[in-house]
Amino acid sequence: MPAPVSTMPEDAPATASPGEVLLNVENLKVHFPVMSGVLRPRRIATIQAVDGVSFDLRRGETLSIVGESGCGKSTTALAVLRLQALTSGRIVFDGEDIAGHGGRRLRTVRRRMQMVFQDPYGSLNPRMTLHEIIGEPLLVHGFARDRAQYNARIAELIDLVGLLPDMATRYPHEFSGGQRQRIGIARALALEPDLLICDEPVSALDVSIQSQILNLFLDLQERLGLTYLFISHNLSVVRHISDRVAVMYLGRIVEFAPADELFANPKHPYTQALMAAAPVADPGVEAARPSAVMIGEVPSPRNPPSGCRFHPRCPHAFAPCSTIDPAFDLVGPTSRVACHLYTTPTPSHDLVEAVKNA
């Protein structure tokens, strides 16, 4: 087997002081051409899946990107991993701009950035055993000196994610959904990554199993010093696991804030509407909650609205919203919001106060 690489201790701390930026994404754009014609195809439109997204991710924290289906959050995750070609922008990982990397340089970086997928069964090779699935990245990247080290690392990973040693010879169809996701997590951890990108990792699971997997993520983060970029549309999941949250709408981030602050005082009308639409288990609380409505359907990213992209659905829209892009400015000590209600002189102070208290 290839040359050895040391195995991370079971309770390894984060490799840098808290607050150090591990990932910085600047003005990321991912556009897809819409072509017409067979013999002489030509571009007739452009789908702006991601259009100017910027954020930073600190070591040891969990940043969640939340939004409706089709808002561009999964495309953003794939672009960060360079599994999706960029139209423009910078992706700086641990001080290195990887947007232009390819070949061996990109492969080296990807060892430190791994992904946990939404569909645990679809992400596993049905013809490979648990032992082979977890061991494959070790062989591909040369993470074992010999067979004994290879087997020891696989056994360590199986135990780390809460599976039993005698499961190593089973195939994916012999596991439950939650167990399959544990296998996916073990495989992602095989190369001792710094960053895990988790794309809706619990959305395909039962609610009771979701909580087990989320607690596993939190336990692994504490033990291994992991950093998570977490993609979800489930606000309850996001609230449970996140340190900071970016709310995305139609290819852009409209609000970015610490999780506690965002859920206690959502500022953007879209964020308020998302939270108002999320069900609450207590009927009394549900009946007493104020409603924040969205008008109509999500516009097409092929032809996004001018100005604020949310303005056709926003009950608080006023004149500047339809023509001027709102600045993504600091509102309060730690929140950033792209909304004219906070960054543009409005016709009514009472309107702003009403939105803040919605």
Short mmCIF file of C-alpha atoms in Angstrom, two decimals:
data_model
loop_
_atom_site.label_atom_id
_atom_site.label_comp_id
_atom_site.label_asym_id
_atom_site.label_seq_id
_atom_site.Cartn_x
_atom_site.Cartn_y
_atom_site.Cartn_z
CA MET A 1 0.00 0.00 0.00
CA PRO A 2 1.07 3.66 -0.38
CA ALA A 3 3.03 5.68 2.18
CA PRO A 4 1.50 6.18 5.63
CA VAL A 5 -0.41 9.14 6.91
CA SER A 6 -0.99 9.43 10.64
CA THR A 7 -4.44 8.77 12.08
CA MET A 8 -6.10 11.56 14.05
CA PRO A 9 -6.39 10.83 17.78
CA GLU A 10 -9.87 10.11 19.02
CA ASP A 11 -10.20 13.38 20.93
CA ALA A 12 -8.11 15.65 18.72
CA PRO A 13 -8.73 19.36 19.26
CA ALA A 14 -9.28 21.92 16.55
CA THR A 15 -6.03 22.72 14.77
CA ALA A 16 -6.28 26.47 15.26
CA SER A 17 -7.59 29.02 17.70
CA PRO A 18 -11.36 29.65 17.70
CA GLY A 19 -12.45 32.34 15.29
CA GLU A 20 -9.78 31.74 12.65
CA VAL A 21 -11.33 31.79 9.19
CA LEU A 22 -11.02 28.43 7.43
CA LEU A 23 -13.17 29.18 4.37
CA ASN A 24 -13.89 32.50 2.72
CA VAL A 25 -16.21 32.74 -0.28
CA GLU A 26 -16.23 36.04 -2.16
CA ASN A 27 -18.79 37.09 -4.79
CA LEU A 28 -19.41 33.51 -5.93
CA LYS A 29 -21.42 33.18 -9.14
CA VAL A 30 -22.62 30.01 -10.84
CA HIS A 31 -24.61 30.66 -14.03
CA PHE A 32 -25.91 28.04 -16.44
CA PRO A 33 -26.52 28.81 -20.14
CA VAL A 34 -29.89 27.98 -21.69
CA MET A 35 -29.20 26.77 -25.22
CA SER A 36 -31.46 26.48 -28.25
CA GLY A 37 -30.94 24.69 -31.55
CA VAL A 38 -29.33 21.39 -32.52
CA LEU A 39 -26.96 21.99 -35.43
CA ARG A 40 -25.99 25.50 -34.35
CA PRO A 41 -26.89 25.82 -30.67
CA ARG A 42 -26.91 29.32 -29.28
CA ARG A 43 -27.41 30.75 -25.85
CA ILE A 44 -30.85 32.27 -25.42
CA ALA A 45 -30.83 32.88 -21.66
CA THR A 46 -28.86 32.38 -18.46
CA ILE A 47 -29.95 30.71 -15.24
CA GLN A 48 -28.43 32.61 -12.32
CA ALA A 49 -28.34 29.75 -9.82
CA VAL A 50 -25.87 31.53 -7.53
CA ASP A 51 -25.33 35.23 -8.06
CA GLY A 52 -22.84 37.04 -5.86
CA VAL A 53 -22.71 34.96 -2.66
CA SER A 54 -20.12 35.87 -0.02
CA PHE A 55 -19.54 34.42 3.46
CA ASP A 56 -16.81 33.24 5.79
CA LEU A 57 -16.63 30.09 7.89
CA ARG A 58 -14.52 29.88 11.04
CA ARG A 59 -12.72 26.82 12.31
CA GLY A 60 -14.80 24.67 14.64
CA GLU A 61 -18.15 26.33 13.88
CA THR A 62 -21.25 25.32 11.98
CA LEU A 63 -22.57 27.70 9.34
CA SER A 64 -25.94 26.76 7.89
CA ILE A 65 -27.34 27.96 4.59
CA VAL A 66 -31.13 27.84 4.63
CA GLY A 67 -33.78 28.64 2.05
CA GLU A 68 -36.52 27.24 -0.17
CA SER A 69 -35.83 24.56 -2.75
CA GLY A 70 -34.15 26.04 -5.81
CA CYS A 71 -32.59 28.99 -3.99
CA GLY A 72 -29.05 27.87 -4.89
CA LYS A 73 -27.82 26.52 -1.56
CA SER A 74 -26.81 23.07 -2.84
CA THR A 75 -25.17 24.61 -5.91
CA THR A 76 -23.16 26.82 -3.55
CA ALA A 77 -22.01 23.74 -1.63
CA LEU A 78 -20.96 21.94 -4.81
CA ALA A 79 -19.10 25.03 -6.02
CA VAL A 80 -17.16 25.27 -2.74
CA LEU A 81 -15.99 21.70 -3.27
CA ARG A 82 -15.23 22.52 -6.91
CA LEU A 83 -17.65 19.82 -8.00
CA GLN A 84 -19.49 22.54 -9.90
CA ALA A 85 -17.71 24.92 -12.26
CA LEU A 86 -17.67 28.57 -11.18
CA THR A 87 -18.68 31.46 -13.38
CA SER A 88 -16.67 33.85 -11.22
CA GLY A 89 -15.66 34.52 -7.64
CA ARG A 90 -13.04 33.40 -5.13
CA ILE A 91 -12.99 30.40 -2.79
CA VAL A 92 -10.20 30.78 -0.23
CA PHE A 93 -9.62 27.64 1.84
CA ASP A 94 -7.15 27.93 4.71
CA GLY A 95 -5.57 30.98 3.08
CA GLU A 96 -5.33 29.45 -0.42
CA ASP A 97 -7.51 30.51 -3.35
CA ILE A 98 -8.68 27.22 -4.85
CA ALA A 99 -11.06 28.65 -7.47
CA GLY A 100 -8.55 28.03 -10.24
CA HIS A 101 -7.10 24.76 -8.96
CA GLY A 102 -7.21 21.57 -10.98
CA GLY A 103 -5.60 18.17 -11.16
CA ARG A 104 -3.25 17.20 -8.33
CA ARG A 105 -3.54 20.56 -6.53
CA LEU A 106 -7.32 20.27 -6.34
CA ARG A 107 -7.12 16.63 -5.25
CA THR A 108 -4.82 17.58 -2.38
CA VAL A 109 -7.27 20.24 -1.16
CA ARG A 110 -10.26 17.91 -1.48
CA ARG A 111 -8.72 15.52 1.02
CA ARG A 112 -9.43 18.23 3.60
CA MET A 113 -12.97 18.99 2.34
CA GLN A 114 -15.46 16.15 2.29
CA MET A 115 -19.19 15.89 1.65
CA VAL A 116 -22.09 14.09 3.33
CA PHE A 117 -24.93 13.67 0.86
CA GLN A 118 -28.71 13.91 1.22
CA ASP A 119 -29.56 10.39 0.05
CA PRO A 120 -27.50 7.92 2.10
CA TYR A 121 -28.45 4.93 -0.04
CA GLY A 122 -27.85 6.65 -3.37
CA SER A 123 -24.39 7.77 -2.24
CA LEU A 124 -23.22 4.22 -1.41
CA ASN A 125 -22.09 1.56 -3.88
CA PRO A 126 -24.60 -1.31 -3.43
CA ARG A 127 -21.96 -3.86 -4.49
CA MET A 128 -19.47 -2.92 -1.78
CA THR A 129 -19.51 -3.95 1.87
CA LEU A 130 -19.32 -1.45 4.73
CA HIS A 131 -15.62 -2.31 5.12
CA GLU A 132 -14.92 -1.64 1.45
CA ILE A 133 -16.98 1.59 1.31
CA ILE A 134 -15.12 3.16 4.23
CA GLY A 135 -11.77 1.81 3.06
CA GLU A 136 -12.01 3.06 -0.53
CA PRO A 137 -10.82 6.65 0.16
CA LEU A 138 -7.96 5.27 2.24
CA LEU A 139 -6.73 3.29 -0.75
CA VAL A 140 -7.30 6.06 -3.30
CA HIS A 141 -5.39 8.66 -1.27
CA GLY A 142 -2.76 6.38 0.23
CA PHE A 143 -3.86 6.69 3.85
CA ALA A 144 -2.47 3.34 5.03
CA ARG A 145 0.99 1.76 5.16
CA ASP A 146 -0.15 -1.83 5.20
CA ARG A 147 -3.18 -4.07 5.60
CA ALA A 148 -3.07 -3.92 9.40
CA GLN A 149 -3.15 -0.12 9.46
CA TYR A 150 -5.88 -0.10 6.82
CA ASN A 151 -8.09 -2.48 8.83
CA ALA A 152 -7.41 -0.63 12.08
CA ARG A 153 -8.47 2.70 10.59
CA ILE A 154 -11.70 1.22 9.22
CA ALA A 155 -12.50 -0.35 12.61
CA GLU A 156 -11.84 3.02 14.27
CA LEU A 157 -14.22 4.82 11.90
CA ILE A 158 -16.97 2.22 12.32
CA ASP A 159 -16.80 2.68 16.08
CA LEU A 160 -16.57 6.48 15.78
CA VAL A 161 -19.98 6.75 14.09
CA GLY A 162 -21.73 4.31 16.41
CA LEU A 163 -21.84 1.17 14.25
CA LEU A 164 -20.88 -2.34 15.37
CA PRO A 165 -17.75 -4.24 14.22
CA ASP A 166 -19.77 -7.23 12.98
CA MET A 167 -21.54 -4.95 10.48
CA ALA A 168 -18.37 -4.60 8.39
CA THR A 169 -19.28 -7.40 5.98
CA ARG A 170 -22.83 -6.18 5.30
CA TYR A 171 -24.00 -4.43 2.12
CA PRO A 172 -25.92 -1.10 2.02
CA HIS A 173 -29.34 -2.73 1.53
CA GLU A 174 -28.91 -4.50 4.88
CA PHE A 175 -28.80 -1.22 6.82
CA SER A 176 -31.50 1.23 7.90
CA GLY A 177 -31.56 4.81 6.62
CA GLY A 178 -29.89 6.17 9.74
CA GLN A 179 -27.19 3.50 9.64
CA ARG A 180 -26.50 4.27 5.97
CA GLN A 181 -26.01 7.93 6.82
CA ARG A 182 -23.56 6.90 9.56
CA ILE A 183 -21.66 4.97 6.89
CA GLY A 184 -21.57 8.08 4.70
CA ILE A 185 -20.25 10.12 7.62
CA ALA A 186 -17.58 7.51 8.39
CA ARG A 187 -16.46 7.53 4.77
CA ALA A 188 -16.28 11.34 4.79
CA LEU A 189 -14.14 11.24 7.95
CA ALA A 190 -11.72 8.62 6.60
CA LEU A 191 -9.25 11.23 5.27
CA GLU A 192 -9.30 13.34 8.46
CA PRO A 193 -10.88 16.43 6.82
CA ASP A 194 -11.01 19.91 8.31
CA LEU A 195 -14.35 20.77 6.65
CA LEU A 196 -17.48 18.69 6.17
CA ILE A 197 -20.10 19.99 3.74
CA CYS A 198 -23.43 18.43 4.68
CA ASP A 199 -26.13 18.75 2.01
CA GLU A 200 -29.53 18.05 3.62
CA PRO A 201 -27.98 15.09 5.51
CA VAL A 202 -31.07 14.29 7.61
CA SER A 203 -33.96 15.27 5.32
CA ALA A 204 -34.48 11.68 4.11
CA LEU A 205 -34.66 10.28 7.66
CA ASP A 206 -37.45 9.85 10.21
CA VAL A 207 -37.66 12.61 12.82
CA SER A 208 -36.42 10.38 15.66
CA ILE A 209 -33.43 9.29 13.58
CA GLN A 210 -32.74 12.89 12.54
CA SER A 211 -32.04 13.86 16.15
CA GLN A 212 -29.62 10.95 16.55
CA ILE A 213 -27.65 11.94 13.46
CA LEU A 214 -27.58 15.61 14.47
CA ASN A 215 -26.27 14.67 17.90
CA LEU A 216 -23.63 12.54 16.19
CA PHE A 217 -22.54 15.55 14.13
CA LEU A 218 -22.26 17.65 17.31
CA ASP A 219 -20.31 14.94 19.12
CA LEU A 220 -17.88 14.50 16.22
CA GLN A 221 -17.38 18.26 16.00
CA GLU A 222 -16.43 18.41 19.67
CA ARG A 223 -14.13 15.39 19.53
CA LEU A 224 -12.41 16.09 16.21
CA GLY A 225 -12.56 19.88 15.91
CA LEU A 226 -14.56 19.69 12.69
CA THR A 227 -16.00 22.64 10.78
CA TYR A 228 -19.40 22.24 9.09
CA LEU A 229 -21.08 23.96 6.17
CA PHE A 230 -24.63 22.71 6.66
CA ILE A 231 -27.26 22.96 3.91
CA SER A 232 -30.90 22.61 4.93
CA HIS A 233 -34.44 23.87 4.44
CA ASN A 234 -35.53 22.64 7.89
CA LEU A 235 -35.44 25.50 10.38
CA SER A 236 -35.67 23.20 13.40
CA VAL A 237 -32.57 21.32 12.27
CA VAL A 238 -30.74 24.57 11.54
CA ARG A 239 -31.58 25.99 14.95
CA HIS A 240 -30.32 22.85 16.71
CA ILE A 241 -26.94 22.62 15.04
CA SER A 242 -25.89 26.09 13.85
CA ASP A 243 -23.59 28.77 15.20
CA ARG A 244 -24.40 31.16 12.36
CA VAL A 245 -27.02 31.10 9.61
CA ALA A 246 -27.13 32.50 6.08
CA VAL A 247 -30.63 32.85 4.59
CA MET A 248 -30.62 32.48 0.81
CA TYR A 249 -33.24 33.55 -1.70
CA LEU A 250 -33.06 33.20 -5.49
CA GLY A 251 -29.28 32.90 -5.66
CA ARG A 252 -28.38 35.53 -3.07
CA ILE A 253 -27.91 35.75 0.69
CA VAL A 254 -30.49 38.13 2.17
CA GLU A 255 -29.66 37.76 5.87
CA PHE A 256 -26.61 36.54 7.78
CA ALA A 257 -26.52 36.37 11.57
CA PRO A 258 -25.69 34.28 14.64
CA ALA A 259 -28.29 31.54 15.01
CA ASP A 260 -29.63 32.71 18.36
CA GLU A 261 -30.06 36.25 17.10
CA LEU A 262 -31.62 35.21 13.81
CA PHE A 263 -34.27 33.03 15.45
CA ALA A 264 -34.98 35.54 18.23
CA ASN A 265 -35.24 38.55 15.92
CA PRO A 266 -35.36 37.78 12.18
CA LYS A 267 -35.01 41.03 10.26
CA HIS A 268 -35.53 40.33 6.56
CA PRO A 269 -39.20 39.87 5.53
CA TYR A 270 -38.26 36.63 3.77
CA THR A 271 -36.66 35.22 6.92
CA GLN A 272 -39.74 36.21 8.90
CA ALA A 273 -42.00 34.48 6.38
CA LEU A 274 -39.91 31.28 6.50
CA MET A 275 -40.18 31.16 10.27
CA ALA A 276 -43.88 31.92 10.23
CA ALA A 277 -44.42 29.02 7.84
CA ALA A 278 -42.54 26.53 10.05
CA PRO A 279 -45.00 24.48 12.15
CA VAL A 280 -44.98 24.63 15.95
CA ALA A 281 -45.95 21.55 17.97
CA ASP A 282 -47.95 23.50 20.58
CA PRO A 283 -51.41 24.40 19.12
CA GLY A 284 -51.79 27.35 21.48
CA VAL A 285 -48.46 28.86 20.44
CA GLU A 286 -49.23 28.14 16.80
CA ALA A 287 -52.57 29.95 16.99
CA ALA A 288 -51.08 33.01 18.71
CA ARG A 289 -48.15 33.45 16.34
CA PRO A 290 -48.21 36.45 14.00
CA SER A 291 -48.27 35.57 10.32
CA ALA A 292 -45.77 36.80 7.76
CA VAL A 293 -47.04 36.04 4.30
CA MET A 294 -45.29 35.72 0.96
CA ILE A 295 -47.22 36.71 -2.13
CA GLY A 296 -47.17 34.47 -5.20
CA GLU A 297 -44.49 32.00 -6.32
CA VAL A 298 -40.71 32.07 -6.46
CA PRO A 299 -39.59 33.82 -9.68
CA SER A 300 -37.43 31.95 -12.15
CA PRO A 301 -33.63 32.31 -11.79
CA ARG A 302 -33.66 32.54 -15.58
CA ASN A 303 -35.34 35.93 -15.32
CA PRO A 304 -34.96 37.26 -11.75
CA PRO A 305 -36.75 40.47 -10.78
CA SER A 306 -34.90 43.76 -10.89
CA GLY A 307 -33.97 45.50 -7.65
CA CYS A 308 -34.59 43.38 -4.59
CA ARG A 309 -35.33 39.86 -5.82
CA PHE A 310 -37.88 39.35 -3.07
CA HIS A 311 -39.89 42.49 -3.76
CA PRO A 312 -42.67 40.86 -5.91
CA ARG A 313 -43.54 38.63 -2.92
CA CYS A 314 -42.82 41.06 -0.08
CA PRO A 315 -45.81 42.62 1.74
CA HIS A 316 -43.60 45.54 2.85
CA ALA A 317 -42.14 46.50 -0.57
CA PHE A 318 -42.02 50.18 -1.46
CA ALA A 319 -40.66 52.28 -4.33
CA PRO A 320 -36.87 51.58 -4.24
CA CYS A 321 -37.36 47.81 -3.90
CA SER A 322 -38.34 47.27 -7.55
CA THR A 323 -35.41 49.14 -9.10
CA ILE A 324 -32.43 49.25 -6.70
CA ASP A 325 -30.45 46.32 -5.34
CA PRO A 326 -30.39 46.66 -1.53
CA ALA A 327 -26.95 46.87 0.06
CA PHE A 328 -25.93 43.95 2.26
CA ASP A 329 -25.24 46.04 5.35
CA LEU A 330 -24.65 45.55 9.04
CA VAL A 331 -27.86 45.95 11.05
CA GLY A 332 -27.14 45.78 14.77
CA PRO A 333 -23.86 44.43 16.16
CA THR A 334 -23.63 41.12 14.26
CA SER A 335 -26.42 40.79 11.66
CA ARG A 336 -26.21 41.67 7.98
CA VAL A 337 -29.38 42.20 5.96
CA ALA A 338 -30.05 43.04 2.31
CA CYS A 339 -33.26 45.02 2.68
CA HIS A 340 -34.23 48.61 1.86
CA LEU A 341 -36.31 48.78 5.04
CA TYR A 342 -33.04 49.02 6.96
CA THR A 343 -30.66 50.63 4.47
CA THR A 344 -32.83 53.19 2.61
CA PRO A 345 -34.83 56.11 4.04
CA THR A 346 -38.39 54.84 4.09
CA PRO A 347 -41.68 56.74 3.84
CA SER A 348 -42.79 55.51 7.24
CA HIS A 349 -40.91 54.87 10.48
CA ASP A 350 -43.92 52.89 11.66
CA LEU A 351 -43.51 50.48 8.73
CA VAL A 352 -39.94 49.64 9.75
CA GLU A 353 -40.98 49.10 13.34
CA ALA A 354 -43.83 46.86 12.20
CA VAL A 355 -41.45 44.68 10.19
CA LYS A 356 -38.97 44.45 13.07
CA ASN A 357 -41.75 43.32 15.41
CA ALA A 358 -43.48 40.98 12.96
#
